[in-house]
Tab-separated table of C-alpha atoms and ligand atoms in Angstrom:
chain	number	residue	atom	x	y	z
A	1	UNK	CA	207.021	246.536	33.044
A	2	UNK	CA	207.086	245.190	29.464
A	3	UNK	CA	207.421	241.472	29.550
A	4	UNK	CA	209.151	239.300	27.491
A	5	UNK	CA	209.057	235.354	26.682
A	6	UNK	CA	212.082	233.656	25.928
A	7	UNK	CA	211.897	229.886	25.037
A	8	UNK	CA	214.771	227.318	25.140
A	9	UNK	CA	214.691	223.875	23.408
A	10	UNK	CA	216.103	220.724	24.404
A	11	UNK	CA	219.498	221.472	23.034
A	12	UNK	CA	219.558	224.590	24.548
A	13	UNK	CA	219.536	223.138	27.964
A	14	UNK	CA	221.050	219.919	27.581
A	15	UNK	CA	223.666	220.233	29.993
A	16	UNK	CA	224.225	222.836	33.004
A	17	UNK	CA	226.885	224.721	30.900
A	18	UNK	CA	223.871	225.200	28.394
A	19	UNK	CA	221.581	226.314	31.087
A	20	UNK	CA	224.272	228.835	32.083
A	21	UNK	CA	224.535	230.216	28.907
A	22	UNK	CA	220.547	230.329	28.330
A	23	UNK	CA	220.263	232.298	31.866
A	24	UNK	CA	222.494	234.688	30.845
A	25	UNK	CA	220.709	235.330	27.808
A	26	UNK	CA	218.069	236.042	30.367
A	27	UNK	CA	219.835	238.213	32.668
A	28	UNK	CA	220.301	240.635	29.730
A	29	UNK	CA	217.431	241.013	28.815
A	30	UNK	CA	216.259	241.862	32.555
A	31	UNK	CA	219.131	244.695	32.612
A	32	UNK	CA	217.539	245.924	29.661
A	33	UNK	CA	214.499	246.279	31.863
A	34	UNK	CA	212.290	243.276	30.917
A	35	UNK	CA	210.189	241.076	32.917
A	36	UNK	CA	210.757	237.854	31.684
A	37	UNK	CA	208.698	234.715	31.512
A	38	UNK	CA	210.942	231.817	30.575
A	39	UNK	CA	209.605	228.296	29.272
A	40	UNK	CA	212.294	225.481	29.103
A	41	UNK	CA	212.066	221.809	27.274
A	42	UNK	CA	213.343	219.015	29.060
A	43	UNK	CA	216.919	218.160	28.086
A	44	UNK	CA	217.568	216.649	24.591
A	45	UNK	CA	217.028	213.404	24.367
A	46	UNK	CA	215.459	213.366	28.043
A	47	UNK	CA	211.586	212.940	26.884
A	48	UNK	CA	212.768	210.408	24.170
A	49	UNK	CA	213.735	208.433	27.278
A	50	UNK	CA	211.069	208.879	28.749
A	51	UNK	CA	208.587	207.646	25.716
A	52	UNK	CA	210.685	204.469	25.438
A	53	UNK	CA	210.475	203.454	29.838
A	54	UNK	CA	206.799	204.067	29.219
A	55	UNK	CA	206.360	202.102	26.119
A	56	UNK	CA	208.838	199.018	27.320
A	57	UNK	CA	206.662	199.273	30.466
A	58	UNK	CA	203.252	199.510	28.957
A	59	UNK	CA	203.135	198.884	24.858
A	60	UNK	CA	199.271	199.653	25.010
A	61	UNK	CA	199.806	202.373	28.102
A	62	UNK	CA	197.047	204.739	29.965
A	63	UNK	CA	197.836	207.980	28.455
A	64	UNK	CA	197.472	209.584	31.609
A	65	UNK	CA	200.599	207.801	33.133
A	66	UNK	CA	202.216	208.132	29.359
A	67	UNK	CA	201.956	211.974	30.512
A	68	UNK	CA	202.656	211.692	33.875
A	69	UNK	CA	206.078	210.498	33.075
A	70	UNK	CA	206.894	212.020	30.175
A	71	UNK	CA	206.090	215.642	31.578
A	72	UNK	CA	208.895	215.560	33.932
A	73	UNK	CA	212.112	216.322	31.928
A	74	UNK	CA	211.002	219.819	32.036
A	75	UNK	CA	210.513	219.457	35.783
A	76	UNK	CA	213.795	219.242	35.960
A	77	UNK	CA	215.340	222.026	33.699
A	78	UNK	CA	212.245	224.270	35.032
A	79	UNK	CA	214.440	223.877	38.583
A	80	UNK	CA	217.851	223.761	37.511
A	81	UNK	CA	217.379	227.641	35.393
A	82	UNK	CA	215.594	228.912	38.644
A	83	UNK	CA	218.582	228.142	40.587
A	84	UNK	CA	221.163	229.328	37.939
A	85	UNK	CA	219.304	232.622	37.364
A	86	UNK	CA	219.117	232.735	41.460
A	87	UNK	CA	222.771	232.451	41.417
A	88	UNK	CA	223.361	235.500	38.837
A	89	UNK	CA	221.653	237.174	41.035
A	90	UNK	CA	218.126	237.742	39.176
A	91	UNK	CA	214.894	237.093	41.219
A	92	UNK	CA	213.787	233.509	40.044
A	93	UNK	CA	211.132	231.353	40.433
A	94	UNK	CA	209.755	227.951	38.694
A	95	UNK	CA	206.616	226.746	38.070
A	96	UNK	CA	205.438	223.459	36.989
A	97	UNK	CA	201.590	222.954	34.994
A	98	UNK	CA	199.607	222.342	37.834
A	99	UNK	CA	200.964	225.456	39.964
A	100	UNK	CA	200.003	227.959	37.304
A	101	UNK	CA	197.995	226.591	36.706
A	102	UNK	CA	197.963	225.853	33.256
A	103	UNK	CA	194.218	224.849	32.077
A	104	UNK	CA	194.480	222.115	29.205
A	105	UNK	CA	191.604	219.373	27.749
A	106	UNK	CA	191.833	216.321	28.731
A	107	UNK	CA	192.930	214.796	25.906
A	108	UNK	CA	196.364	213.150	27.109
A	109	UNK	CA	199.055	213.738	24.631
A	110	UNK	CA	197.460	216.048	22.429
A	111	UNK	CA	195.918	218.386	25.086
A	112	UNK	CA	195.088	222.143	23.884
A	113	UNK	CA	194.888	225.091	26.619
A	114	UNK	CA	191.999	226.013	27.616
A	115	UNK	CA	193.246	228.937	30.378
A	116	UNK	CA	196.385	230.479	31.498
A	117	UNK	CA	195.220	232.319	34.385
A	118	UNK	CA	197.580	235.065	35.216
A	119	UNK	CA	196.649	235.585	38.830
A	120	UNK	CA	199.647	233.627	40.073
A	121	UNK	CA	202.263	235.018	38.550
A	122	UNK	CA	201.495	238.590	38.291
A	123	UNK	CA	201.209	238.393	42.421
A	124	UNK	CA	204.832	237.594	42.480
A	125	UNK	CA	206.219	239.613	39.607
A	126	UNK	CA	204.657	242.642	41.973
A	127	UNK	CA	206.730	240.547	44.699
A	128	UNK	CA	209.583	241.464	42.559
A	129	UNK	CA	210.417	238.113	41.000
A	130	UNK	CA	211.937	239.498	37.849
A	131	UNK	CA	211.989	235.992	36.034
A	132	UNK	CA	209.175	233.000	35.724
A	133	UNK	CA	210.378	229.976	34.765
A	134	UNK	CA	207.816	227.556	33.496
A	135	UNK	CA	208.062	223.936	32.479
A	136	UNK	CA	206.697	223.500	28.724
A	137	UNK	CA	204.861	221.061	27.301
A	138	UNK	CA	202.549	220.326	30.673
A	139	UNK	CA	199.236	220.879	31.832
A	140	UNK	CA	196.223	219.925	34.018
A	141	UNK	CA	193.169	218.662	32.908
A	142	UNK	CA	189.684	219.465	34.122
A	143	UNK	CA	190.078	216.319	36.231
A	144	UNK	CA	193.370	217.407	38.140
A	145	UNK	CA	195.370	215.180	36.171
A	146	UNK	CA	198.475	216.087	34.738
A	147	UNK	CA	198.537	216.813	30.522
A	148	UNK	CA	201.101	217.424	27.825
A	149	UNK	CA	200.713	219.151	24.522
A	150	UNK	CA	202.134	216.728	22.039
A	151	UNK	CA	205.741	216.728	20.966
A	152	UNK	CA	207.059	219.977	19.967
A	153	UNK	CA	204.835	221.653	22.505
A	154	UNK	CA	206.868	224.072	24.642
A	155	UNK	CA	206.905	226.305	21.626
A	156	UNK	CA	202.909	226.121	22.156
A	157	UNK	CA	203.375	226.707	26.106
A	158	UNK	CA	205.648	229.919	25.238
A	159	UNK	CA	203.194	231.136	22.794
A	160	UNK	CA	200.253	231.117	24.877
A	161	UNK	CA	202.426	232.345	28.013
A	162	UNK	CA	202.809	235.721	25.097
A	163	UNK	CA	199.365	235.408	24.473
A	164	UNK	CA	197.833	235.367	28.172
A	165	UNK	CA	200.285	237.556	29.321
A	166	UNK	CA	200.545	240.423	26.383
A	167	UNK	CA	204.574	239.930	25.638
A	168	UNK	CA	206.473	242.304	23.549
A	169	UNK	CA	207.815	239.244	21.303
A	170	UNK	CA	208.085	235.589	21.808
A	171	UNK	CA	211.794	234.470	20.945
A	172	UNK	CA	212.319	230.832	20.405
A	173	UNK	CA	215.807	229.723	21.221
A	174	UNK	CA	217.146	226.697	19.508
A	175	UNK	CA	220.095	224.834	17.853
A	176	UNK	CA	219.817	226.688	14.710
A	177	UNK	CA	219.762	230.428	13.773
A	178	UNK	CA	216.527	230.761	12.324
A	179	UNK	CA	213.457	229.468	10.095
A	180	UNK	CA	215.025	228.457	6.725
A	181	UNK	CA	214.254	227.035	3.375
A	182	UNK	CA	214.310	223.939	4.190
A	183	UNK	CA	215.793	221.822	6.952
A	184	UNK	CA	219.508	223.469	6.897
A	185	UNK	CA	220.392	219.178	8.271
A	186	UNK	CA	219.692	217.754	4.930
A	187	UNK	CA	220.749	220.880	2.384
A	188	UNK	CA	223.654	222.768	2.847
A	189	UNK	CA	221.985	225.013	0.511
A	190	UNK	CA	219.092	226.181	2.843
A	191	UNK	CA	219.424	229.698	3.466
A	192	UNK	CA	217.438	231.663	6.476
A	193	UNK	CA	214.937	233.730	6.048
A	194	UNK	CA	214.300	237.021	7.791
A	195	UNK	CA	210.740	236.904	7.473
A	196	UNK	CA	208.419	234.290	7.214
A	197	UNK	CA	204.225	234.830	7.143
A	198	UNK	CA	202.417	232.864	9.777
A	199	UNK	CA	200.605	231.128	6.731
A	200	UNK	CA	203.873	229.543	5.615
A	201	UNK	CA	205.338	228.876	8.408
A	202	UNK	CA	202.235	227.152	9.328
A	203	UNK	CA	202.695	224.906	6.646
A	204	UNK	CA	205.642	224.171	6.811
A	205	UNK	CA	205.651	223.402	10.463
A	206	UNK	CA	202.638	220.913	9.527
A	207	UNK	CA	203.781	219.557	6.651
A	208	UNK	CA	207.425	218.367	8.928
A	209	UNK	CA	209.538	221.437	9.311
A	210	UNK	CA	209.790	220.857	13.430
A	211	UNK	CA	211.528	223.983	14.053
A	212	UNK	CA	208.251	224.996	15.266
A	213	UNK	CA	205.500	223.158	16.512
A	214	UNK	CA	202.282	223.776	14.586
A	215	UNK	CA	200.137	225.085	17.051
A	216	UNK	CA	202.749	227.218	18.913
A	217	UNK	CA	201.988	229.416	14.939
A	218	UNK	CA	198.226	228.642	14.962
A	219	UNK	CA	198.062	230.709	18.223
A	220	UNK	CA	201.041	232.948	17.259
A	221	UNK	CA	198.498	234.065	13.884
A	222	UNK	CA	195.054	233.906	15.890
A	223	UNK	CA	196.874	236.099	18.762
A	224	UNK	CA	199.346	238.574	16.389
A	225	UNK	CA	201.718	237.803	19.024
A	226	UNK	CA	205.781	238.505	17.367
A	227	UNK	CA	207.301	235.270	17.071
A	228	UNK	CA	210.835	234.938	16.491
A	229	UNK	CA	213.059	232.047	15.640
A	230	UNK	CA	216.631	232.184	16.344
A	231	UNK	CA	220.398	230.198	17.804
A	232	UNK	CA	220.773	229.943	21.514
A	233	UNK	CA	224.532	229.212	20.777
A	234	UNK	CA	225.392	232.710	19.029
A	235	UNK	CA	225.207	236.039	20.204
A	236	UNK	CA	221.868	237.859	19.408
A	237	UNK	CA	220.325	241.205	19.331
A	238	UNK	CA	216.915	242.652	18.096
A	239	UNK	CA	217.274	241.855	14.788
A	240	UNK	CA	218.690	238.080	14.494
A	241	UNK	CA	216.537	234.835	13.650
A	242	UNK	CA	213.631	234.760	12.011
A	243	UNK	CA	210.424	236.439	12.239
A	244	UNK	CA	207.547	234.647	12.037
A	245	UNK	CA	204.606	237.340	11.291
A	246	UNK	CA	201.720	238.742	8.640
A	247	UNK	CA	202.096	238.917	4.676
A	248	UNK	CA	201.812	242.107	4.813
A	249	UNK	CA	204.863	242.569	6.762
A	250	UNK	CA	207.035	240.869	4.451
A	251	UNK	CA	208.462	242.293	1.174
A	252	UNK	CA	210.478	239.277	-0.681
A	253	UNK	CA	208.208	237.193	-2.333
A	254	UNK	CA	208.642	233.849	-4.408
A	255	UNK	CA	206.195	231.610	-5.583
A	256	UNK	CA	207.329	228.511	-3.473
A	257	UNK	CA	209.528	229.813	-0.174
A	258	UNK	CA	209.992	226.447	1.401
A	259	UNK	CA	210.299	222.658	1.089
A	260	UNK	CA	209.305	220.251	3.816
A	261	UNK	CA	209.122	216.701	4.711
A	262	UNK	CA	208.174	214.138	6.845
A	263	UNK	CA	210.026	210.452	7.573
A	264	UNK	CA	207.499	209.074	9.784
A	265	UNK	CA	204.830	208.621	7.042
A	266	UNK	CA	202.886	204.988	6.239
A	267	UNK	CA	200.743	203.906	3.524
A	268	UNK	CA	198.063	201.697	3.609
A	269	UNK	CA	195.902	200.675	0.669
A	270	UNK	CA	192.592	198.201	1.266
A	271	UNK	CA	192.257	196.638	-1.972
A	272	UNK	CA	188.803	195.727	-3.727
A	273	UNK	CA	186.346	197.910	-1.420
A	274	UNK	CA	183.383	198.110	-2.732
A	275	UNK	CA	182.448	201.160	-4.487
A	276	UNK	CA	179.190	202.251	-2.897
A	277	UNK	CA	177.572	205.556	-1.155
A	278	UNK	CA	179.018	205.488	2.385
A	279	UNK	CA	181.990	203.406	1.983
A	280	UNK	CA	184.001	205.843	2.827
A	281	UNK	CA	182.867	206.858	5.716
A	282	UNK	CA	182.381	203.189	6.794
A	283	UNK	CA	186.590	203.270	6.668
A	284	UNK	CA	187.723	206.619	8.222
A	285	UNK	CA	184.974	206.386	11.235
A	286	UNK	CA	186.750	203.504	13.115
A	287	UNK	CA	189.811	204.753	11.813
A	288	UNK	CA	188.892	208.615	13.593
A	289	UNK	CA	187.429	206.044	16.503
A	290	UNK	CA	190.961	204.860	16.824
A	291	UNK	CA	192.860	207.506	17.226
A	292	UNK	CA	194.332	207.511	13.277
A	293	UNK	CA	195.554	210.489	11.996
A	294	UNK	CA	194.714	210.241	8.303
A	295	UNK	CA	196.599	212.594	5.898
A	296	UNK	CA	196.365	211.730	2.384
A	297	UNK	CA	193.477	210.158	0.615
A	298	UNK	CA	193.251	208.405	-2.395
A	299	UNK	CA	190.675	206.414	-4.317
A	300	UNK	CA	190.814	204.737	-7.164
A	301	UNK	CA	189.600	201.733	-9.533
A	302	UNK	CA	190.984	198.859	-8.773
A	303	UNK	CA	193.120	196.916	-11.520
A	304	UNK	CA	191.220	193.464	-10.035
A	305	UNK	CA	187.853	194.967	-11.111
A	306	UNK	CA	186.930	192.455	-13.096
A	307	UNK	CA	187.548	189.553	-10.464
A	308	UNK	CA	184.446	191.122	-8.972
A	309	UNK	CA	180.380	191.044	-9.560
A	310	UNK	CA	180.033	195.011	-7.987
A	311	UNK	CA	181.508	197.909	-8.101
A	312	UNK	CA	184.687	197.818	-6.344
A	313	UNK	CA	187.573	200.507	-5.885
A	314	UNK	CA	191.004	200.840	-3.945
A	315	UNK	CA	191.181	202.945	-0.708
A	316	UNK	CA	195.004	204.570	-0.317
A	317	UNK	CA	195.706	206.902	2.685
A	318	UNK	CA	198.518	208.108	4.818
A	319	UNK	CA	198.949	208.268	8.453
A	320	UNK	CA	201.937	208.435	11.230
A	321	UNK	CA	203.935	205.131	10.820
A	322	UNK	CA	203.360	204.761	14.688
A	323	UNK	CA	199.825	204.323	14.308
A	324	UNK	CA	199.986	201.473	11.190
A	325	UNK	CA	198.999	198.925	14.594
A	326	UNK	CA	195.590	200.678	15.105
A	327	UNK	CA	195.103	201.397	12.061
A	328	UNK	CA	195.258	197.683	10.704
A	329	UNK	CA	193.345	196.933	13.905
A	330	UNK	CA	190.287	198.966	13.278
A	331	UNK	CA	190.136	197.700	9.671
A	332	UNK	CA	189.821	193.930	10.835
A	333	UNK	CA	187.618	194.679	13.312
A	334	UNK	CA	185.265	196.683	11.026
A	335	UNK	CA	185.803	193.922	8.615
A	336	UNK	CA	184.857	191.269	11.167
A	337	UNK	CA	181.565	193.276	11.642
A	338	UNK	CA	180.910	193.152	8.491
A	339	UNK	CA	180.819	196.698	7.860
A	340	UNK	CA	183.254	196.771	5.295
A	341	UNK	CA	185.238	194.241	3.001
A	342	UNK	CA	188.041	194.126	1.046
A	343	UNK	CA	190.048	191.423	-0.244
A	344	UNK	CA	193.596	192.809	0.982
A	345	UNK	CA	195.128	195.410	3.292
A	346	UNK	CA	198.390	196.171	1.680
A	347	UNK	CA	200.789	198.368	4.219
A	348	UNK	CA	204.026	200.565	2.838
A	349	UNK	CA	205.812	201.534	5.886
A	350	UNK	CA	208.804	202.617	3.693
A	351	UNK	CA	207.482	206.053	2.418
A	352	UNK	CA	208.189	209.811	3.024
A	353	UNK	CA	206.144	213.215	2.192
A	354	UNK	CA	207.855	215.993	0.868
A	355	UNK	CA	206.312	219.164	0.561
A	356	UNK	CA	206.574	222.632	-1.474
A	357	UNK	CA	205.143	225.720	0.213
A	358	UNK	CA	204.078	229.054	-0.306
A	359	UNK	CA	201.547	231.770	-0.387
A	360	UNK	CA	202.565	232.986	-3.886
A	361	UNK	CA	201.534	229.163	-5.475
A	362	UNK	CA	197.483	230.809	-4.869
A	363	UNK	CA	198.124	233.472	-7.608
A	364	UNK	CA	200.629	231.202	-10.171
A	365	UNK	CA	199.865	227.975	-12.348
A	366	UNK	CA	202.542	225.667	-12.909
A	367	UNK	CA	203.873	224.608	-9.647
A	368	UNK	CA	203.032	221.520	-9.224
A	369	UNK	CA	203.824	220.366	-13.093
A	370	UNK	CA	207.341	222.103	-12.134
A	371	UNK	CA	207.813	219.592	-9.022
A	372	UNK	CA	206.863	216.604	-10.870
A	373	UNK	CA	209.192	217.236	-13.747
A	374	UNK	CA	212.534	217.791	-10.949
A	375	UNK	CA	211.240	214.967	-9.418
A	376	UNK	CA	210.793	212.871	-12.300
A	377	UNK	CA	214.407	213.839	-13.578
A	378	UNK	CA	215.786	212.414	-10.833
A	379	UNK	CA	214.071	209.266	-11.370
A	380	UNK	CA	211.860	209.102	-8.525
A	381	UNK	CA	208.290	208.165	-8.369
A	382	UNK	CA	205.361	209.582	-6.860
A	383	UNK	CA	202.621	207.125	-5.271
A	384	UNK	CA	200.248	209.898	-3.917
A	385	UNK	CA	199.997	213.194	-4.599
A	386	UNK	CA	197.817	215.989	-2.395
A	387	UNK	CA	197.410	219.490	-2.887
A	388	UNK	CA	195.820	222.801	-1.206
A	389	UNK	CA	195.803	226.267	-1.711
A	390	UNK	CA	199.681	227.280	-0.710
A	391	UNK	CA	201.107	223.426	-0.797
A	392	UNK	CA	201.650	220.535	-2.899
A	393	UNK	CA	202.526	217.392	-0.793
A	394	UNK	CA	204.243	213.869	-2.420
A	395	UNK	CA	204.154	210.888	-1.187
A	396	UNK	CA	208.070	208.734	-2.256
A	397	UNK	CA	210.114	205.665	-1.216
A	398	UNK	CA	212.218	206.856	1.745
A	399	UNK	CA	215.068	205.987	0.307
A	400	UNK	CA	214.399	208.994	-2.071
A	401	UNK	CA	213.644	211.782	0.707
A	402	UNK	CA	216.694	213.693	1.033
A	403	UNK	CA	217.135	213.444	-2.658
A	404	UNK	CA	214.043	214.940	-3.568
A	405	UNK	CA	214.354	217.659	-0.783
A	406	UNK	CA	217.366	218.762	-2.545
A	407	UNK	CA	215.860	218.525	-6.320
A	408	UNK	CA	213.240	220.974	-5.122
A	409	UNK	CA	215.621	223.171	-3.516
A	410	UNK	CA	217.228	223.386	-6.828
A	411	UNK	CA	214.691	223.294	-8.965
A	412	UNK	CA	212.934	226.435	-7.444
A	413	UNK	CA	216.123	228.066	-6.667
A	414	UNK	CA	215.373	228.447	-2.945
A	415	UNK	CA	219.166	229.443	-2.457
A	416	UNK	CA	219.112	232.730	-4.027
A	417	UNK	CA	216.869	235.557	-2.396
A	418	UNK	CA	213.520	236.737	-4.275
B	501	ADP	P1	214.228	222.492	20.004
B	501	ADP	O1	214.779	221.333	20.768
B	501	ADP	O2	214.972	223.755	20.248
B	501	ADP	O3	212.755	222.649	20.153
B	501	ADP	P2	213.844	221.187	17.442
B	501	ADP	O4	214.767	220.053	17.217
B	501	ADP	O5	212.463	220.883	17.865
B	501	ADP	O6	214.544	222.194	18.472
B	501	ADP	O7	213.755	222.114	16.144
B	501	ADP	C1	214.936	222.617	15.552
B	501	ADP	C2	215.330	221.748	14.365
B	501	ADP	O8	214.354	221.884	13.346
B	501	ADP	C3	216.607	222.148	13.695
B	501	ADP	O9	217.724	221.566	14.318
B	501	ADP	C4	216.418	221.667	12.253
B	501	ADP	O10	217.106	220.457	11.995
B	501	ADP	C5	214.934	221.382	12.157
B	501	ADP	N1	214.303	222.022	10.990
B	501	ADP	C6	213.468	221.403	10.123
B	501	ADP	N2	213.078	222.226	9.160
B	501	ADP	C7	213.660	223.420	9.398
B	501	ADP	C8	213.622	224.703	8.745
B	501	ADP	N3	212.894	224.908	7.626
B	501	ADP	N4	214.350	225.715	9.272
B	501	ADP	C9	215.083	225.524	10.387
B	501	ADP	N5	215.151	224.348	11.057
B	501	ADP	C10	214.448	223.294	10.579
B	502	LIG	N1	210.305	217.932	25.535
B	502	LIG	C1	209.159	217.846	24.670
B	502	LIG	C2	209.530	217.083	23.399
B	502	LIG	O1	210.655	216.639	23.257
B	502	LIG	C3	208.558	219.179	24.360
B	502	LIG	C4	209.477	220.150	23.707
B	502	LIG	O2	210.687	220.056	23.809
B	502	LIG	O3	208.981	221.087	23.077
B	502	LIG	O4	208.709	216.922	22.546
B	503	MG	MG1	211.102	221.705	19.239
């Protein structure tokens, strides 16, 4: 039987009319003759709850029990699309992680498969069960203990479900009709895309863009699988959303196809480190120690230099805003061991990254002078700038964000077709 997986998102299944309209999405696509593997997010705004009990309960919580709890919105949607697709009369089943069972690390929040075995399910598609229903975003860990994938991460569970199990195409269902320019919430201008290469998209998704989570495309590019991206609210056929897939698949080409951001972004700057062989990695070891995703790094001379006998230099760098805490907390402590000092730790928690992204920046100069100069004419300033191969990244005030999205839109004419 060819096999499908369909993916719905949080607002997709927020209610039980949703989940109606998601299994019959479903039912079609077993009258066209597909076995279907389905994964479902918990209900929107379900594992938001869920974050906030744990972190009222516990501020400093096991992650374990952080994933215990949080894993079981999709318990419940996993159930309640069983039952509906039972009641249309299609041969449904659920399963949770564990019953897979789904094979994750053990790192608790930010686990990574390690094996889908496909024993399980294949014995009961024989059965005749024409539809799987799995709960995203879960796992087990080598010690039997219960996992999830990081936010975002049913769109990784449906990918490797089309990996493991050799799908025809992986169709991600969500509250918006495709992968676009940009966020389609903060431009009206954004305009979809048919096509999108796995490179960009990969980007993008990193870079902010959550219509995808990153890894869901990191395993989507290592495995070719056909990823799609399109609305769970309109009717859809073969050729609606998005396809996520290779460059050589894809014939428009600009030089920048999408912009990005991020809101959650902090800065921190330790002023007067001293500028010496290993300094560096005296800061970003605890900070890797604790957990800190760094982003941006900058360093620089510090203004105070001449307060100071040695060498000394300024240490900028980015990270989550939800992990300023540790971060500040494995400075002092390395400072209190006296394997680093500095005279300040200065902390911007008022600061987004936008982004500019695409594959055809690797062959054109100019880019990044073009994005400073729309930036710059609408009077906003950059404090730290990073760059790669296909994407320039800026750090801004907030306040600035949506503003700058736009500019960029604009200034590289995202709205009109290559
Ligand atoms: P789901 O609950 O279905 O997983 P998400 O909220 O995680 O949905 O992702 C869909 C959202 O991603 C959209 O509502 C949109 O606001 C946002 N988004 C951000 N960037 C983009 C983009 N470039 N194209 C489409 N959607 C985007
Ligand atoms: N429910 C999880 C989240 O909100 C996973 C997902 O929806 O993809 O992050
Ligand atoms: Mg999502």
């Amino acid at each position: 039987m060819p096999l499908l997986v369909m993916k719905f998102g949080g607002t997709s299944v927020a209610d039980l009319d949703r989940i109606a309209n998601a299994a019959e999405k479903v039912r079609r696509e077993v009258e066209r003759g597909y076995d279907v593997i389905v994964i479902v997010s918990a209900m929107s705004g379900k594992t938001n709850e869920l974050v906030g009990w744990v972190e009222q309960t516990s501020p400093l919580y096991d992650a374990r029990e952080y994933d215990a709890v949080v894993s079981s919105g999709e318990n419940v949607t996993a159930g309640l699309m069983a039952l509906r697709l039972q009641e249309m009369g299609v041969p449904a089943r659920s399963w949770q992680g564990w019953q897979v069972p789904i094979k994750t690390t053990s790192a608790h929040s930010a686990a990574r498969f390690v094996d889908i075995p496909r024993e399980n399910l294949d014995a009961k598609f024989e059965e005749g069960m024409k539809v799987a229903v799995i709960a995203g975003f879960q796992g087990l860990s080598e010690e039997n203990r219960i996992t999830t994938l990081g936010r975002g991460g049913s769109d990784t569970t449906a990918v490797a479900f089309a990996a493991a199990f050799g799908a025809e195409r992986c169709d991600i269902y969500t509250d918006v009709d495709g992968v676009y320019t940009t966020d389609p919430r903060i431009s009206d201008k954004a305009r979809k895309l048919d096509k999108i290469a796995f490179e960009e998209m990969l980007e993008l998704a990193s870079l902010g863009a959550k219509v995808l989570q990153t890894r869901s495309v990191e395993l989507a590019m290592r495995y070719n699988v056909r990823l799609r991206v399109l609305s769970s609210f309109e009717d859809t056929d073969e050729n609606s959303g998005t396809l996520v897939c290779g460059e050589d698949e894809i014939m428009e080409s600009k030089v920048v196809s999408g912009v990005a951001y991020s809101r959650d972004e902090a800065k921190m700057t330790l002023v007067t480190v001293e500028d010496r062989p290993g300094i560096a990695s005296a800061i970003f070891g605890p900070l890797a120690e604790a957990g800190v995703n760094v982003d941006m790094i900058v360093q620089n001379i510090s203004e105070r230099q001449a307060d100071h006998e040695a060498k000394v230099t300024d240490m900028t760098f980015s990270c989550p805003i939800n992990q300023v805490a540790r971060a500040q907390k494995a400075m002092e402590e390395a400072k209190a061991r006296g394997d680093i000092a500095y005279d300040d730790l200065i902390v911007d928690t008022d600061v987004a990254k936008v982004s500019v992204v695409g594959i055809g920046m690797r062959s054109h100069a100019g880019v990044a002078a073009e994005m400073f100069k729309a930036l710059s004419a609408e009077n906003i300033n950059i404090k730290v700038i990073s760059t790669s191969e296909i994407k320039i990244s800026v750090l801004i005030d907030r306040k600035y964000m949506e503003l700058a999205v736009q500019a960029l839109h604009d200034a590289f004419e995202l709205e009109k077709s290559a």
